[in-house]
CSV table of C-alpha atoms and ligand atoms in Angstrom, one decimal:
chain,number,residue,atom,x,y,z
A,7,MET,CA,-80.8,100.7,27.1
A,8,LYS,CA,-77.1,100.0,27.8
A,9,ALA,CA,-76.4,97.9,30.8
A,10,ILE,CA,-73.5,95.9,32.4
A,11,ARG,CA,-74.4,92.3,32.6
A,12,VAL,CA,-72.8,89.3,34.3
A,13,HIS,CA,-73.4,85.9,32.6
A,14,GLU,CA,-71.0,83.9,34.8
A,15,PHE,CA,-69.5,84.5,38.2
A,16,GLY,CA,-65.8,85.3,38.2
A,17,SER,CA,-63.2,88.1,37.8
A,18,PRO,CA,-64.2,91.8,37.1
A,19,GLU,CA,-63.8,91.0,33.4
A,20,VAL,CA,-67.0,88.9,33.4
A,21,MET,CA,-68.9,92.2,33.4
A,22,ARG,CA,-69.9,93.2,29.8
A,23,LEU,CA,-71.6,96.3,28.4
A,24,GLU,CA,-74.6,95.1,26.4
A,25,GLU,CA,-77.8,96.5,24.8
A,26,VAL,CA,-80.8,95.1,26.7
A,27,GLU,CA,-84.5,95.9,26.8
A,28,ALA,CA,-85.5,98.6,29.2
A,29,PRO,CA,-87.8,97.3,32.0
A,30,LYS,CA,-91.4,98.6,32.4
A,31,PRO,CA,-92.8,99.5,35.9
A,32,GLY,CA,-95.5,97.2,37.2
A,33,PRO,CA,-97.8,98.0,40.2
A,34,GLY,CA,-95.9,99.6,43.0
A,35,GLU,CA,-92.7,100.0,40.9
A,36,THR,CA,-90.8,103.1,39.7
A,37,LEU,CA,-88.6,103.3,36.6
A,38,ILE,CA,-85.5,105.6,37.1
A,39,ASN,CA,-83.5,107.2,34.4
A,40,ILE,CA,-80.0,106.8,36.0
A,41,LYS,CA,-77.5,109.6,36.0
A,42,ALA,CA,-74.9,108.1,38.3
A,43,THR,CA,-74.3,104.6,39.9
A,44,GLY,CA,-72.3,103.9,43.1
A,45,VAL,CA,-69.8,101.0,43.2
A,46,ASN,CA,-69.7,99.1,46.5
A,47,PRO,CA,-67.4,96.3,47.7
A,48,VAL,CA,-70.5,94.0,48.0
A,49,ASP,CA,-71.0,94.4,44.2
A,50,THR,CA,-67.6,92.7,43.7
A,51,TYR,CA,-68.5,89.8,46.1
A,52,ILE,CA,-71.8,89.2,44.3
A,53,ARG,CA,-70.1,89.4,40.9
A,54,ALA,CA,-67.5,86.9,42.1
A,55,GLY,CA,-70.3,84.5,43.3
A,56,ILE,CA,-69.1,84.5,46.9
A,57,TYR,CA,-72.0,86.4,48.4
A,58,GLY,CA,-75.8,86.5,47.9
A,59,ALA,CA,-77.7,84.2,45.5
A,60,LYS,CA,-78.2,85.8,42.1
A,61,LYS,CA,-79.7,84.2,39.1
A,62,LEU,CA,-77.6,84.6,35.9
A,63,PRO,CA,-77.5,86.7,33.9
A,64,PHE,CA,-77.9,89.8,36.0
A,65,ILE,CA,-77.2,93.5,36.1
A,66,PRO,CA,-75.1,94.4,39.2
A,67,GLY,CA,-75.6,97.3,41.6
A,68,SER,CA,-78.0,98.7,44.1
A,69,ASP,CA,-77.1,102.3,44.5
A,70,ALA,CA,-78.1,104.9,41.8
A,71,ALA,CA,-79.4,108.4,41.5
A,72,GLY,CA,-81.4,109.8,38.7
A,73,VAL,CA,-84.8,111.1,37.6
A,74,VAL,CA,-88.1,109.2,37.8
A,75,GLU,CA,-89.2,108.3,34.3
A,76,ALA,CA,-92.4,106.4,34.9
A,77,VAL,CA,-94.4,105.0,37.8
A,78,GLY,CA,-96.6,101.9,38.0
A,79,GLU,CA,-100.1,101.7,39.5
A,80,ASN,CA,-100.4,102.6,43.2
A,81,VAL,CA,-97.1,104.4,43.4
A,82,LYS,CA,-97.9,107.3,45.8
A,83,ARG,CA,-94.6,108.9,46.8
A,84,PHE,CA,-93.2,109.7,43.3
A,85,SER,CA,-94.1,111.1,40.0
A,86,PRO,CA,-92.1,111.5,36.7
A,87,GLY,CA,-89.5,114.2,37.0
A,88,ASN,CA,-88.7,113.6,40.7
A,89,ARG,CA,-84.9,113.5,41.5
A,90,VAL,CA,-84.3,110.3,43.5
A,91,TYR,CA,-81.6,108.0,44.9
A,92,THR,CA,-82.0,104.3,45.3
A,93,SER,CA,-81.2,101.8,48.1
A,94,GLY,CA,-81.6,98.7,46.1
A,95,THR,CA,-83.2,98.0,42.7
A,96,ILE,CA,-85.2,95.1,41.2
A,97,SER,CA,-83.4,95.2,37.8
A,98,GLY,CA,-79.8,96.3,38.7
A,99,ALA,CA,-78.1,99.8,38.9
A,100,TYR,CA,-75.2,99.4,36.5
A,101,ALA,CA,-77.5,100.5,33.6
A,102,GLU,CA,-79.1,103.5,31.9
A,103,LYS,CA,-82.4,102.7,33.7
A,104,ALA,CA,-83.4,100.7,36.7
A,105,LEU,CA,-86.7,99.5,38.1
A,106,CYS,CA,-87.3,99.9,41.9
A,107,LYS,CA,-89.9,99.1,44.4
A,108,GLU,CA,-91.4,102.3,45.7
A,109,SER,CA,-89.7,101.7,49.1
A,110,GLN,CA,-86.2,101.4,47.4
A,111,ALA,CA,-86.4,105.1,46.1
A,112,HIS,CA,-85.9,108.2,48.1
A,113,ILE,CA,-86.2,111.9,47.2
A,114,LEU,CA,-82.8,113.5,46.5
A,115,PRO,CA,-82.6,117.1,47.7
A,116,ASP,CA,-81.7,119.7,45.1
A,117,ARG,CA,-78.4,120.6,46.8
A,118,ILE,CA,-77.1,117.0,46.3
A,119,THR,CA,-75.7,116.1,42.9
A,120,PHE,CA,-76.6,112.8,41.2
A,121,SER,CA,-73.0,111.5,41.7
A,122,GLN,CA,-73.4,112.3,45.4
A,123,GLY,CA,-76.8,110.7,45.4
A,124,ALA,CA,-75.2,107.5,44.1
A,125,CYS,CA,-73.0,107.4,47.3
A,126,LEU,CA,-75.9,107.0,49.6
A,127,GLY,CA,-77.7,103.7,49.4
A,128,VAL,CA,-75.3,101.2,50.9
A,129,PRO,CA,-72.6,103.4,52.5
A,130,TYR,CA,-74.7,105.9,54.4
A,131,ALA,CA,-77.4,103.4,55.3
A,132,THR,CA,-74.7,101.1,56.6
A,133,ALA,CA,-73.0,103.8,58.6
A,134,TYR,CA,-76.3,104.9,60.1
A,135,ARG,CA,-77.4,101.4,61.0
A,136,ALA,CA,-74.0,100.6,62.5
A,137,ILE,CA,-73.8,103.7,64.7
A,138,PHE,CA,-77.4,104.2,65.8
A,139,GLN,CA,-79.4,101.0,65.3
A,140,ARG,CA,-76.6,98.5,66.3
A,141,ALA,CA,-74.2,100.3,68.6
A,142,LYS,CA,-77.0,102.6,69.9
A,143,ALA,CA,-74.3,105.4,70.2
A,144,LEU,CA,-75.2,108.5,72.1
A,145,PRO,CA,-74.2,112.1,71.9
A,146,GLY,CA,-71.1,112.7,74.1
A,147,GLU,CA,-69.7,109.2,73.6
A,148,VAL,CA,-66.3,108.6,72.1
A,149,ILE,CA,-66.5,106.8,68.7
A,150,LEU,CA,-63.5,105.3,66.8
A,151,ILE,CA,-64.2,105.0,63.1
A,152,HIS,CA,-61.6,102.3,62.2
A,153,GLY,CA,-61.1,103.0,58.5
A,154,ALA,CA,-62.6,106.5,57.9
A,155,SER,CA,-61.4,107.3,54.4
A,156,GLY,CA,-63.7,105.1,52.4
A,157,GLY,CA,-67.4,105.2,51.5
A,158,VAL,CA,-68.9,103.9,54.8
A,159,GLY,CA,-66.1,105.6,56.8
A,160,THR,CA,-66.6,109.1,55.6
A,161,ALA,CA,-70.4,108.7,56.0
A,162,SER,CA,-69.7,107.4,59.6
A,163,VAL,CA,-67.6,110.5,60.4
A,164,GLN,CA,-70.2,112.9,59.2
A,165,LEU,CA,-73.1,111.1,61.0
A,166,ALA,CA,-71.2,110.8,64.3
A,167,ARG,CA,-70.0,114.4,64.3
A,168,ALA,CA,-73.4,115.7,63.5
A,169,ALA,CA,-74.9,113.7,66.4
A,170,GLY,CA,-72.5,115.2,69.0
A,171,MET,CA,-70.0,112.4,69.4
A,172,LYS,CA,-66.2,112.8,70.0
A,173,VAL,CA,-64.9,111.3,66.7
A,174,ILE,CA,-61.5,109.6,66.4
A,175,ALA,CA,-60.9,108.5,62.8
A,176,THR,CA,-58.2,106.3,61.2
A,177,ALA,CA,-56.8,106.2,57.7
A,178,GLY,CA,-53.7,104.8,56.0
A,179,THR,CA,-52.5,107.9,54.2
A,180,ASP,CA,-52.0,111.6,54.8
A,181,LYS,CA,-54.7,112.3,52.2
A,182,GLY,CA,-57.2,109.9,53.9
A,183,ARG,CA,-56.5,111.5,57.3
A,184,ALA,CA,-56.9,115.0,55.9
A,185,LEU,CA,-60.2,113.9,54.4
A,186,ALA,CA,-61.4,112.5,57.8
A,187,LEU,CA,-60.5,115.7,59.5
A,188,LYS,CA,-62.3,117.8,56.9
A,189,GLU,CA,-65.4,115.7,57.3
A,190,GLY,CA,-65.5,116.2,61.0
A,191,ALA,CA,-63.1,114.0,62.9
A,192,HIS,CA,-61.8,115.6,66.1
A,193,PHE,CA,-58.6,113.4,66.0
A,194,VAL,CA,-56.9,111.2,63.3
A,195,VAL,CA,-54.7,108.2,63.6
A,196,ASP,CA,-52.7,106.2,61.1
A,197,HIS,CA,-53.9,102.6,61.0
A,198,THR,CA,-50.8,101.4,59.2
A,199,LYS,CA,-48.6,102.3,62.2
A,200,PRO,CA,-47.9,99.4,64.6
A,201,GLY,CA,-49.4,100.3,68.0
A,202,HIS,CA,-51.7,102.9,66.6
A,203,MET,CA,-54.3,101.9,69.2
A,204,ASP,CA,-52.0,103.2,71.9
A,205,GLU,CA,-52.6,106.6,70.4
A,206,VAL,CA,-56.3,106.1,70.7
A,207,MET,CA,-55.9,105.3,74.4
A,208,ARG,CA,-53.8,108.5,74.8
A,209,ILE,CA,-56.5,110.6,73.1
A,210,THR,CA,-59.2,109.1,75.4
A,211,ASP,CA,-57.1,109.6,78.6
A,212,ASN,CA,-56.8,105.8,78.8
A,213,ASN,CA,-60.6,105.3,79.0
A,214,GLY,CA,-60.9,103.8,75.5
A,215,ALA,CA,-63.6,104.3,72.9
A,216,ASP,CA,-67.3,103.7,73.8
A,217,VAL,CA,-68.0,102.7,70.2
A,218,ILE,CA,-65.7,101.3,67.5
A,219,ILE,CA,-67.0,101.0,63.9
A,220,GLU,CA,-64.7,98.3,62.4
A,221,PHE,CA,-64.1,97.8,58.7
A,222,LEU,CA,-61.3,95.2,58.8
A,223,ALA,CA,-62.2,93.1,61.8
A,224,ASN,CA,-59.9,90.2,60.8
A,225,VAL,CA,-56.9,92.5,61.3
A,226,ASN,CA,-58.2,94.8,64.1
A,227,LEU,CA,-60.7,93.0,66.4
A,228,ALA,CA,-58.2,91.8,69.0
A,229,ALA,CA,-56.8,95.3,69.4
A,230,ASP,CA,-60.3,96.8,69.3
A,231,LEU,CA,-61.3,94.8,72.4
A,232,LYS,CA,-58.3,96.1,74.3
A,233,THR,CA,-59.2,99.7,73.3
A,234,LEU,CA,-62.9,99.6,74.4
A,235,ALA,CA,-64.2,101.7,77.3
A,236,LYS,CA,-66.3,100.0,80.0
A,237,GLY,CA,-69.6,99.0,78.4
A,238,GLY,CA,-68.1,99.6,74.9
A,239,ARG,CA,-69.4,98.2,71.7
A,240,VAL,CA,-67.4,97.1,68.6
A,241,VAL,CA,-69.6,96.9,65.5
A,242,VAL,CA,-68.1,94.6,62.9
A,243,VAL,CA,-69.1,96.1,59.5
A,244,GLY,CA,-66.3,94.6,57.4
A,245,SER,CA,-64.1,91.5,57.7
A,246,ARG,CA,-62.1,89.7,55.1
A,247,GLY,CA,-60.8,86.7,57.1
A,248,THR,CA,-60.4,85.1,60.5
A,249,ILE,CA,-58.7,86.4,63.7
A,250,GLU,CA,-57.9,85.1,67.2
A,251,ILE,CA,-59.2,87.2,70.0
A,252,ASP,CA,-59.0,87.0,73.8
A,253,PRO,CA,-62.7,86.9,75.1
A,254,ARG,CA,-61.5,88.1,78.5
A,255,GLU,CA,-60.9,91.6,77.0
A,256,ALA,CA,-64.6,91.8,76.3
A,257,MET,CA,-65.5,90.2,79.6
A,258,GLY,CA,-63.5,92.6,81.8
A,259,ARG,CA,-65.1,95.6,80.2
A,260,ASP,CA,-68.7,94.4,79.8
A,261,GLY,CA,-67.8,94.9,76.2
A,262,SER,CA,-69.9,93.7,73.2
A,263,ILE,CA,-69.0,92.6,69.7
A,264,ILE,CA,-71.9,93.3,67.5
A,265,GLY,CA,-72.2,92.1,63.9
A,266,MET,CA,-74.2,93.9,61.3
A,267,SER,CA,-75.4,93.4,57.8
A,268,LEU,CA,-77.5,96.0,56.1
A,269,PHE,CA,-79.3,93.1,54.4
A,270,ASN,CA,-80.8,92.2,57.8
A,271,ALA,CA,-82.5,95.6,58.2
A,272,ALA,CA,-86.3,95.4,58.3
A,273,GLU,CA,-88.4,97.6,56.0
A,274,LYS,CA,-89.4,99.8,59.0
A,275,GLU,CA,-85.7,100.2,60.0
A,276,LEU,CA,-84.8,101.1,56.4
A,277,TYR,CA,-87.6,103.7,56.3
A,278,SER,CA,-86.2,105.2,59.5
A,279,ILE,CA,-82.6,105.2,58.2
A,280,HIS,CA,-83.5,107.0,54.9
A,281,SER,CA,-85.7,109.5,56.7
A,282,ALA,CA,-82.7,110.4,58.9
A,283,LEU,CA,-80.4,110.5,55.8
A,284,THR,CA,-82.8,112.8,53.9
A,285,ALA,CA,-82.9,115.2,56.9
A,286,GLY,CA,-79.1,115.3,57.0
A,287,LEU,CA,-78.8,115.9,53.3
A,288,GLU,CA,-81.3,118.7,53.5
A,289,ASN,CA,-79.6,120.4,56.5
A,290,GLY,CA,-76.1,120.0,55.0
A,291,THR,CA,-74.6,117.8,57.7
A,292,LEU,CA,-74.3,115.0,55.2
A,293,ARG,CA,-72.1,115.7,52.2
A,294,PRO,CA,-71.4,112.6,50.2
A,295,ILE,CA,-67.8,112.4,48.9
A,296,VAL,CA,-67.3,111.5,45.2
A,297,GLY,CA,-63.8,110.0,44.9
A,298,ARG,CA,-63.8,109.2,41.2
A,299,GLU,CA,-66.2,109.2,38.2
A,300,MET,CA,-65.8,106.6,35.5
A,301,PRO,CA,-67.9,105.7,32.4
A,302,LEU,CA,-70.3,102.8,32.9
A,303,LYS,CA,-68.3,100.6,30.4
A,304,ASP,CA,-65.3,100.8,32.8
A,305,ALA,CA,-67.2,98.8,35.5
A,306,PRO,CA,-64.4,96.1,35.4
A,307,ALA,CA,-61.7,98.7,36.2
A,308,ALA,CA,-63.9,100.1,38.9
A,309,HIS,CA,-64.2,96.7,40.6
A,310,HIS,CA,-60.4,96.3,40.5
A,311,ALA,CA,-60.0,99.8,41.9
A,312,ILE,CA,-62.4,99.4,44.9
A,313,LEU,CA,-60.6,96.2,46.1
A,314,GLU,CA,-57.0,97.0,45.1
A,315,GLU,CA,-56.6,100.8,45.5
A,316,ARG,CA,-56.9,103.2,48.4
A,317,ALA,CA,-60.3,104.9,48.8
A,318,TYR,CA,-61.0,108.6,49.1
A,319,GLY,CA,-64.7,108.7,48.9
A,320,LYS,CA,-66.8,106.7,46.4
A,321,ILE,CA,-66.2,105.4,42.9
A,322,ILE,CA,-69.1,106.4,40.7
A,323,LEU,CA,-70.1,105.0,37.2
A,324,ILE,CA,-71.7,107.4,34.8
A,325,PRO,CA,-74.0,105.7,32.2
B,11,NAP,P1,-63.9,101.4,50.8
B,11,NAP,O1,-64.5,102.7,50.3
B,11,NAP,O2,-63.1,100.6,49.9
B,11,NAP,O3,-63.0,101.7,52.1
B,11,NAP,C1,-62.2,100.8,52.7
B,11,NAP,C2,-61.7,101.4,54.0
B,11,NAP,O4,-61.0,100.4,54.8
B,11,NAP,C3,-60.7,102.6,53.8
B,11,NAP,O5,-61.1,103.6,54.6
B,11,NAP,C4,-59.4,102.0,54.2
B,11,NAP,O6,-58.5,103.0,54.7
B,11,NAP,C5,-59.8,101.1,55.3
B,11,NAP,N1,-58.8,100.2,55.8
B,11,NAP,C6,-57.7,99.7,55.0
B,11,NAP,N2,-56.9,99.0,55.9
B,11,NAP,C7,-57.4,99.1,57.1
B,11,NAP,C8,-57.0,98.7,58.4
B,11,NAP,N3,-55.8,98.0,58.6
B,11,NAP,N4,-57.7,99.0,59.5
B,11,NAP,C9,-58.9,99.8,59.3
B,11,NAP,N5,-59.3,100.2,58.1
B,11,NAP,C10,-58.6,99.9,57.1
B,11,NAP,O7,-65.0,100.4,51.3
B,11,NAP,P2,-66.5,100.7,52.0
B,11,NAP,O8,-67.5,100.8,51.0
B,11,NAP,O9,-66.3,101.9,52.9
B,11,NAP,O10,-66.7,99.4,52.9
B,11,NAP,C11,-65.8,99.1,53.9
B,11,NAP,C12,-66.0,97.6,54.4
B,11,NAP,O11,-67.3,97.5,54.9
B,11,NAP,C13,-65.9,96.6,53.2
B,11,NAP,O12,-65.3,95.4,53.7
B,11,NAP,C14,-67.3,96.3,52.9
B,11,NAP,O13,-67.5,95.0,52.3
B,11,NAP,C15,-68.0,96.4,54.3
B,11,NAP,N6,-69.4,96.7,54.2
B,11,NAP,C16,-70.2,96.0,55.0
B,11,NAP,C17,-71.6,96.3,55.1
B,11,NAP,C18,-72.5,95.5,56.0
B,11,NAP,O14,-73.7,95.5,55.8
B,11,NAP,N7,-71.9,94.8,56.9
B,11,NAP,C19,-72.1,97.3,54.3
B,11,NAP,C20,-71.3,98.0,53.5
B,11,NAP,C21,-69.9,97.8,53.5
B,11,NAP,P3,-57.1,103.4,53.9
B,11,NAP,O15,-57.4,103.3,52.4
B,11,NAP,O16,-57.0,104.9,54.3
B,11,NAP,O17,-56.0,102.6,54.4
């Protein structure tokens, strides 16, 4: 099979398209014929060698969608021919085929395309965990999605709207704000404008947001704390550096700063997350947004794009 492999950590160009032997499923494992693969920022951190221990050489990627080709002994939930998406793989998702544990595959409803299915594993699971498992957000609460035009952001807007929250979304461009509105935001704000959090205060009648889902905490955390309602929670989903904050802003509001990493989710929590996502995909409240499709061989360009260009939905690689 064709696969992208990393032989040394470094720039996107260390990823090379190669011919490798297709894996075979052992007990409890499923082999998937991949139709689409999602590119996530974390793939770039792992390829660069700054996150997660990986033995070289490896095939990057965790999120794919495709058709079950073969199952190993004791696999109960799948049989060949099932449409599935993955939330992690054993062998890597930037390839024509991937081996998964049974728990890493999930049935993909017919109404969802393979490219949409490849948007789910990290982005939707992260959004669900941030909003419901970490912030414990409730219907009726005000939620600020601080960075709503990307993979996790659009997922967060759809999930929060479907759950009955008042959704304020930010994006850096007209196109990003239009996307957030289309996906269910009640209000949009431009996060490139100085003082944009004053607008959030105005929208909330100066009460602030009950929940803030933060994708660039090193830039926004200090302002987030000032924009929290009493008892509010900021969930730090993304951060690319350090920042100085005034802890009194949290103290005075009984506010919380909550970290989250999808990698810390227990098997039981992941099962709960993907059960909820499947329900949302089936009833049409979750509609993954494909921003751009590129051939698998263009994985290096996809890694440049996800870090250097603006996001409008997900970048997908097609094997
Ligand atoms: P993405 O698709 O590249 O989206 C990035 C988002 O950040 C865009 O909506 C972008 O908006 C927004 N952004 C840019 N400048 C911003 C600012 N000043 N304030 C607020 N938002 C800003 O990336 P993604 O896949 O959604 O991931 C987002 C972040 O979450 C990444 O840092 C990723 O590493 C992290 N993440 C963490 C976990 C975890 O488990 N903790 C899991 C998944 C992802 P514009 O382009 O409109 O400006």
